[in-house]
Amino acid sequence: MPEPSDSPQEPPKKRGVPEGLWLKCPGCGTSVYKKEVEQRLNVCPKCDHHFYVSAADRIVQVVDEGTFEAMNEHLRPTDPLEFSDRKRYAERLVGEQKRTGLSDAAITGTGMIRARRVALAVTDSAFIMGSMGSVVGERLARLIEHATTQDLPLIIISASGGGARMHEGILSLMQMAKVSAALARYDKAGGLFISVLTNPTMGGVAASFASLGDLVFAEPKALIGFAGPRTIKATIGIELPEGFQTSEFLLEHGYIDRIVPRKHLKTEIARAIDYCGK
């Protein structure tokens, strides 16, 4: 017989659940199967909470397969003010580009939505909170001008929690007026602009082009506004209404036209284009 060992034996390791298979829903707090969430376009199967979606994934969800053609990808952000906070802005840009795979916070181009040719822009909150710097503004303005000359419906899906990008100072603030002016010319030419607001759409983006749509759609329970609720509450010193700055609150008060769940967005955009004769 073998001699008993003097050292205590380690208990057998339990087989745990592999990491990354489950997500905790911030809407209902339930652990949900990641693959099921992804199959539902990143929407919780329990409470319909709409998770973050990257700009690239958003394009896949909305645009007919193989039809999207990106525009103005050659435009790259620079550091004209040599801005620095916790790190230099030039270093921050390089880090964000490596982390997200984006060159800046907006992707623009043309494609088909249910066989209808459109000009499309999508902003991404993963890149410096989706803030609007010079490149984002220039890409949007050029897309709008292209939509004007080609008589295309214009769709902009906003996910910008950072508003104007403070790292570029006045150059960033100028983009609000530039994009809004391009939209005014597009409107004068008879164009159809559908603005889609997702969580979050805040600051200078909400205060400019995102609010100027002929039709304004929003995803359920998206945070939409200029300053955040905590900032407003601290400034005016009163309790805010329940659901303040959510899609549902804004629909009730006439700020948006319709709340559209993600799974219906592609169809609703195509239906609106047909209804408006575009």
Short mmCIF file of C-alpha atoms in Angstrom, two decimals:
data_model
loop_
_atom_site.label_atom_id
_atom_site.label_comp_id
_atom_site.label_asym_id
_atom_site.label_seq_id
_atom_site.Cartn_x
_atom_site.Cartn_y
_atom_site.Cartn_z
CA MET A 1 0.00 0.00 0.00
CA PRO A 2 1.28 3.50 -0.70
CA GLU A 3 2.34 5.56 2.28
CA PRO A 4 -0.07 8.35 3.20
CA SER A 5 1.24 11.78 2.28
CA ASP A 6 2.12 14.21 5.08
CA SER A 7 1.04 17.24 3.00
CA PRO A 8 -2.67 18.06 2.88
CA GLN A 9 -4.27 17.43 -0.46
CA GLU A 10 -5.79 20.39 -2.31
CA PRO A 11 -9.53 20.12 -2.87
CA PRO A 12 -10.47 19.56 -6.49
CA LYS A 13 -11.03 22.78 -8.38
CA LYS A 14 -14.60 23.51 -9.35
CA ARG A 15 -15.33 24.09 -12.99
CA GLY A 16 -16.63 27.63 -13.20
CA VAL A 17 -18.54 29.34 -15.97
CA PRO A 18 -16.12 30.65 -18.62
CA GLU A 19 -15.74 34.41 -18.53
CA GLY A 20 -17.55 36.46 -21.13
CA LEU A 21 -20.56 34.16 -21.59
CA TRP A 22 -22.90 36.21 -19.41
CA LEU A 23 -23.67 39.91 -19.06
CA LYS A 24 -25.29 41.77 -16.21
CA CYS A 25 -28.04 43.96 -17.62
CA PRO A 26 -27.86 47.52 -16.26
CA GLY A 27 -31.59 47.85 -16.88
CA CYS A 28 -32.96 44.97 -14.79
CA GLY A 29 -29.84 43.64 -13.06
CA THR A 30 -30.37 40.15 -14.48
CA SER A 31 -27.51 38.00 -15.76
CA VAL A 32 -28.26 37.35 -19.41
CA TYR A 33 -26.61 35.07 -21.96
CA LYS A 34 -24.31 37.19 -24.11
CA LYS A 35 -25.00 35.29 -27.33
CA GLU A 36 -28.75 35.74 -26.88
CA VAL A 37 -28.24 39.47 -26.33
CA GLU A 38 -26.17 39.71 -29.51
CA GLN A 39 -28.81 37.80 -31.50
CA ARG A 40 -31.34 40.41 -30.36
CA LEU A 41 -29.15 43.26 -31.72
CA ASN A 42 -27.65 43.87 -28.26
CA VAL A 43 -31.00 44.18 -26.51
CA CYS A 44 -31.76 42.51 -23.16
CA PRO A 45 -34.20 39.57 -23.57
CA LYS A 46 -35.67 40.24 -20.12
CA CYS A 47 -36.33 44.00 -20.03
CA ASP A 48 -35.49 45.25 -23.57
CA HIS A 49 -32.63 47.40 -22.28
CA HIS A 50 -30.66 48.63 -25.29
CA PHE A 51 -26.95 47.96 -24.77
CA TYR A 52 -24.17 50.01 -26.38
CA VAL A 53 -23.59 49.27 -30.07
CA SER A 54 -20.47 50.33 -31.95
CA ALA A 55 -20.77 52.46 -35.08
CA ALA A 56 -19.58 49.57 -37.24
CA ASP A 57 -22.17 47.19 -35.76
CA ARG A 58 -24.86 49.82 -36.14
CA ILE A 59 -24.12 50.07 -39.86
CA VAL A 60 -24.39 46.27 -40.17
CA GLN A 61 -27.77 46.38 -38.39
CA VAL A 62 -29.27 49.18 -40.49
CA VAL A 63 -27.67 49.01 -43.95
CA ASP A 64 -28.32 46.29 -46.52
CA GLU A 65 -25.43 43.83 -46.58
CA GLY A 66 -22.52 44.80 -48.81
CA THR A 67 -23.90 48.19 -49.85
CA PHE A 68 -22.15 50.61 -47.45
CA GLU A 69 -19.37 52.72 -48.95
CA ALA A 70 -17.43 54.85 -46.46
CA MET A 71 -16.56 58.45 -47.30
CA ASN A 72 -13.84 60.83 -46.14
CA GLU A 73 -11.96 58.23 -44.11
CA HIS A 74 -8.75 60.02 -45.10
CA LEU A 75 -9.63 62.89 -42.75
CA ARG A 76 -7.66 62.47 -39.52
CA PRO A 77 -7.75 64.53 -36.30
CA THR A 78 -4.75 66.65 -35.28
CA ASP A 79 -3.81 68.59 -32.15
CA PRO A 80 -3.89 72.25 -33.26
CA LEU A 81 -3.97 73.64 -29.70
CA GLU A 82 -1.37 71.22 -28.30
CA PHE A 83 -3.91 70.51 -25.59
CA SER A 84 -3.02 68.55 -22.47
CA ASP A 85 -5.00 67.44 -19.42
CA ARG A 86 -4.13 64.10 -17.79
CA LYS A 87 -2.31 63.28 -21.02
CA ARG A 88 -1.51 65.08 -24.24
CA TYR A 89 -4.41 65.17 -26.70
CA ALA A 90 -2.15 63.82 -29.45
CA GLU A 91 -1.41 60.76 -27.29
CA ARG A 92 -5.08 60.39 -26.40
CA LEU A 93 -6.03 60.30 -30.09
CA VAL A 94 -3.51 57.55 -30.83
CA GLY A 95 -4.72 55.54 -27.83
CA GLU A 96 -8.39 55.88 -28.80
CA GLN A 97 -7.67 54.90 -32.39
CA LYS A 98 -5.85 51.75 -31.28
CA ARG A 99 -8.51 50.85 -28.71
CA THR A 100 -11.59 51.36 -30.90
CA GLY A 101 -10.26 50.77 -34.40
CA LEU A 102 -11.82 54.09 -35.43
CA SER A 103 -9.95 57.10 -36.81
CA ASP A 104 -12.46 59.43 -35.10
CA ALA A 105 -15.92 59.36 -33.54
CA ALA A 106 -18.00 59.32 -36.75
CA ILE A 107 -18.32 57.02 -39.74
CA THR A 108 -19.98 58.48 -42.83
CA GLY A 109 -20.88 57.09 -46.23
CA THR A 110 -23.65 55.92 -48.49
CA GLY A 111 -25.57 52.66 -48.61
CA MET A 112 -28.94 51.02 -49.12
CA ILE A 113 -31.64 50.65 -46.47
CA ARG A 114 -34.27 48.19 -47.67
CA ALA A 115 -33.07 48.95 -51.25
CA ARG A 116 -33.33 52.72 -50.76
CA ARG A 117 -30.11 54.67 -51.37
CA VAL A 118 -29.24 56.95 -48.43
CA ALA A 119 -26.43 59.06 -47.02
CA LEU A 120 -25.63 57.75 -43.54
CA ALA A 121 -23.56 58.93 -40.57
CA VAL A 122 -23.11 57.15 -37.25
CA THR A 123 -21.29 58.52 -34.22
CA ASP A 124 -19.69 56.25 -31.62
CA SER A 125 -19.58 57.05 -27.90
CA ALA A 126 -16.57 54.74 -27.44
CA PHE A 127 -14.26 57.31 -29.08
CA ILE A 128 -13.79 60.17 -26.58
CA MET A 129 -17.50 59.88 -25.69
CA GLY A 130 -18.48 60.42 -29.31
CA SER A 131 -17.60 64.11 -28.98
CA MET A 132 -17.64 66.33 -32.06
CA GLY A 133 -14.21 67.59 -33.03
CA SER A 134 -13.11 69.14 -36.30
CA VAL A 135 -12.96 65.84 -38.20
CA VAL A 136 -16.41 64.71 -37.03
CA GLY A 137 -17.87 68.06 -38.06
CA GLU A 138 -16.10 68.04 -41.42
CA ARG A 139 -17.18 64.48 -42.21
CA LEU A 140 -20.78 65.32 -41.36
CA ALA A 141 -20.74 68.54 -43.38
CA ARG A 142 -19.28 66.81 -46.44
CA LEU A 143 -21.82 63.99 -46.17
CA ILE A 144 -24.67 66.50 -45.99
CA GLU A 145 -23.32 68.34 -49.03
CA HIS A 146 -23.09 65.03 -50.90
CA ALA A 147 -26.68 64.21 -49.93
CA THR A 148 -27.73 67.64 -51.21
CA THR A 149 -26.08 67.31 -54.62
CA GLN A 150 -27.19 63.67 -55.08
CA ASP A 151 -30.71 64.24 -53.69
CA LEU A 152 -30.34 61.46 -51.11
CA PRO A 153 -32.26 61.00 -47.86
CA LEU A 154 -29.93 61.75 -44.93
CA ILE A 155 -29.79 59.54 -41.84
CA ILE A 156 -27.63 60.47 -38.83
CA ILE A 157 -27.57 58.07 -35.88
CA SER A 158 -26.18 59.89 -32.86
CA ALA A 159 -24.43 58.33 -29.88
CA SER A 160 -22.49 61.31 -28.59
CA GLY A 161 -22.25 61.80 -24.84
CA GLY A 162 -19.47 64.36 -25.00
CA GLY A 163 -20.93 67.19 -27.09
CA ALA A 164 -18.29 69.48 -28.59
CA ARG A 165 -14.74 68.20 -27.99
CA MET A 166 -13.08 70.50 -25.46
CA HIS A 167 -9.61 69.38 -26.55
CA GLU A 168 -10.05 71.45 -29.74
CA GLY A 169 -11.61 74.53 -28.12
CA ILE A 170 -13.32 77.00 -30.45
CA LEU A 171 -12.49 74.84 -33.46
CA SER A 172 -14.79 72.19 -32.03
CA LEU A 173 -17.58 74.64 -31.18
CA MET A 174 -17.50 75.94 -34.76
CA GLN A 175 -18.58 72.50 -36.00
CA MET A 176 -22.04 72.97 -34.49
CA ALA A 177 -22.69 76.00 -36.70
CA LYS A 178 -20.99 74.49 -39.75
CA VAL A 179 -23.03 71.28 -39.71
CA SER A 180 -26.25 73.17 -38.94
CA ALA A 181 -25.61 75.54 -41.88
CA ALA A 182 -25.06 72.56 -44.19
CA LEU A 183 -28.37 71.11 -42.97
CA ALA A 184 -30.12 74.42 -43.70
CA ARG A 185 -28.89 74.29 -47.31
CA TYR A 186 -29.94 70.63 -47.54
CA ASP A 187 -33.41 71.51 -46.23
CA LYS A 188 -33.73 74.38 -48.71
CA ALA A 189 -32.94 71.92 -51.50
CA GLY A 190 -35.85 69.74 -50.32
CA GLY A 191 -33.89 66.99 -48.61
CA LEU A 192 -35.25 64.58 -45.99
CA PHE A 193 -33.23 64.36 -42.76
CA ILE A 194 -34.03 61.60 -40.27
CA SER A 195 -32.19 62.01 -36.98
CA VAL A 196 -31.93 58.94 -34.74
CA LEU A 197 -31.03 59.59 -31.10
CA THR A 198 -29.49 56.78 -29.06
CA ASN A 199 -28.05 56.52 -25.55
CA PRO A 200 -26.45 58.97 -24.94
CA THR A 201 -27.05 62.03 -27.14
CA MET A 202 -25.88 65.04 -25.16
CA GLY A 203 -24.19 68.44 -25.21
CA GLY A 204 -23.39 70.28 -28.41
CA VAL A 205 -24.53 67.37 -30.58
CA ALA A 206 -28.03 67.43 -29.05
CA ALA A 207 -27.96 71.24 -29.24
CA SER A 208 -27.20 71.26 -32.97
CA PHE A 209 -27.67 68.74 -35.77
CA ALA A 210 -29.21 65.92 -33.72
CA SER A 211 -32.26 68.07 -32.96
CA LEU A 212 -32.75 69.39 -36.50
CA GLY A 213 -34.25 66.35 -38.19
CA ASP A 214 -37.40 66.54 -40.25
CA LEU A 215 -38.18 63.37 -38.31
CA VAL A 216 -36.54 62.62 -34.95
CA PHE A 217 -36.54 59.01 -33.80
CA ALA A 218 -35.09 57.75 -30.52
CA GLU A 219 -34.31 54.38 -29.00
CA PRO A 220 -36.17 53.45 -25.80
CA LYS A 221 -34.88 54.96 -22.53
CA ALA A 222 -32.04 56.84 -24.21
CA LEU A 223 -30.50 59.76 -22.30
CA ILE A 224 -30.98 62.89 -24.42
CA GLY A 225 -30.27 66.49 -23.46
CA PHE A 226 -27.71 69.26 -23.15
CA ALA A 227 -26.30 69.12 -19.60
CA GLY A 228 -26.68 65.96 -17.53
CA PRO A 229 -29.47 65.56 -14.95
CA ARG A 230 -27.11 65.81 -11.97
CA THR A 231 -25.62 69.06 -13.30
CA ILE A 232 -29.06 70.56 -13.87
CA LYS A 233 -30.30 69.48 -10.44
CA ALA A 234 -27.25 70.97 -8.75
CA THR A 235 -27.65 74.22 -10.71
CA ILE A 236 -31.36 74.91 -10.20
CA GLY A 237 -31.64 73.20 -6.82
CA ILE A 238 -34.96 71.41 -7.34
CA GLU A 239 -36.02 67.81 -7.87
CA LEU A 240 -36.34 66.88 -11.53
CA PRO A 241 -39.40 65.05 -12.92
CA GLU A 242 -39.23 61.27 -13.01
CA GLY A 243 -37.64 60.04 -16.22
CA PHE A 244 -36.26 63.49 -17.03
CA GLN A 245 -34.24 63.54 -20.29
CA THR A 246 -35.27 60.04 -21.33
CA SER A 247 -36.78 59.28 -24.72
CA GLU A 248 -40.17 58.66 -23.13
CA PHE A 249 -40.16 62.01 -21.30
CA LEU A 250 -39.12 63.88 -24.45
CA LEU A 251 -41.77 62.15 -26.58
CA GLU A 252 -44.44 63.19 -24.09
CA HIS A 253 -43.24 66.80 -24.30
CA GLY A 254 -43.00 66.94 -28.10
CA TYR A 255 -39.21 66.97 -28.47
CA ILE A 256 -39.04 63.77 -30.54
CA ASP A 257 -41.47 62.22 -33.01
CA ARG A 258 -41.27 58.51 -32.26
CA ILE A 259 -39.59 55.93 -30.06
CA VAL A 260 -38.33 53.09 -32.24
CA PRO A 261 -36.93 49.86 -30.77
CA ARG A 262 -33.67 48.80 -32.39
CA LYS A 263 -35.15 45.76 -34.12
CA HIS A 264 -37.64 47.99 -35.98
CA LEU A 265 -35.28 50.87 -36.86
CA LYS A 266 -34.32 49.70 -40.35
CA THR A 267 -37.94 49.15 -41.36
CA GLU A 268 -39.13 52.44 -39.85
CA ILE A 269 -36.46 54.43 -41.68
CA ALA A 270 -37.41 52.82 -45.00
CA ARG A 271 -41.11 53.43 -44.29
CA ALA A 272 -40.48 57.10 -43.49
CA ILE A 273 -38.49 57.56 -46.71
CA ASP A 274 -41.36 56.11 -48.74
CA TYR A 275 -43.99 58.13 -46.88
CA CYS A 276 -42.09 61.37 -47.58
CA GLY A 277 -41.73 60.50 -51.25
CA LYS A 278 -37.96 60.20 -51.23
#
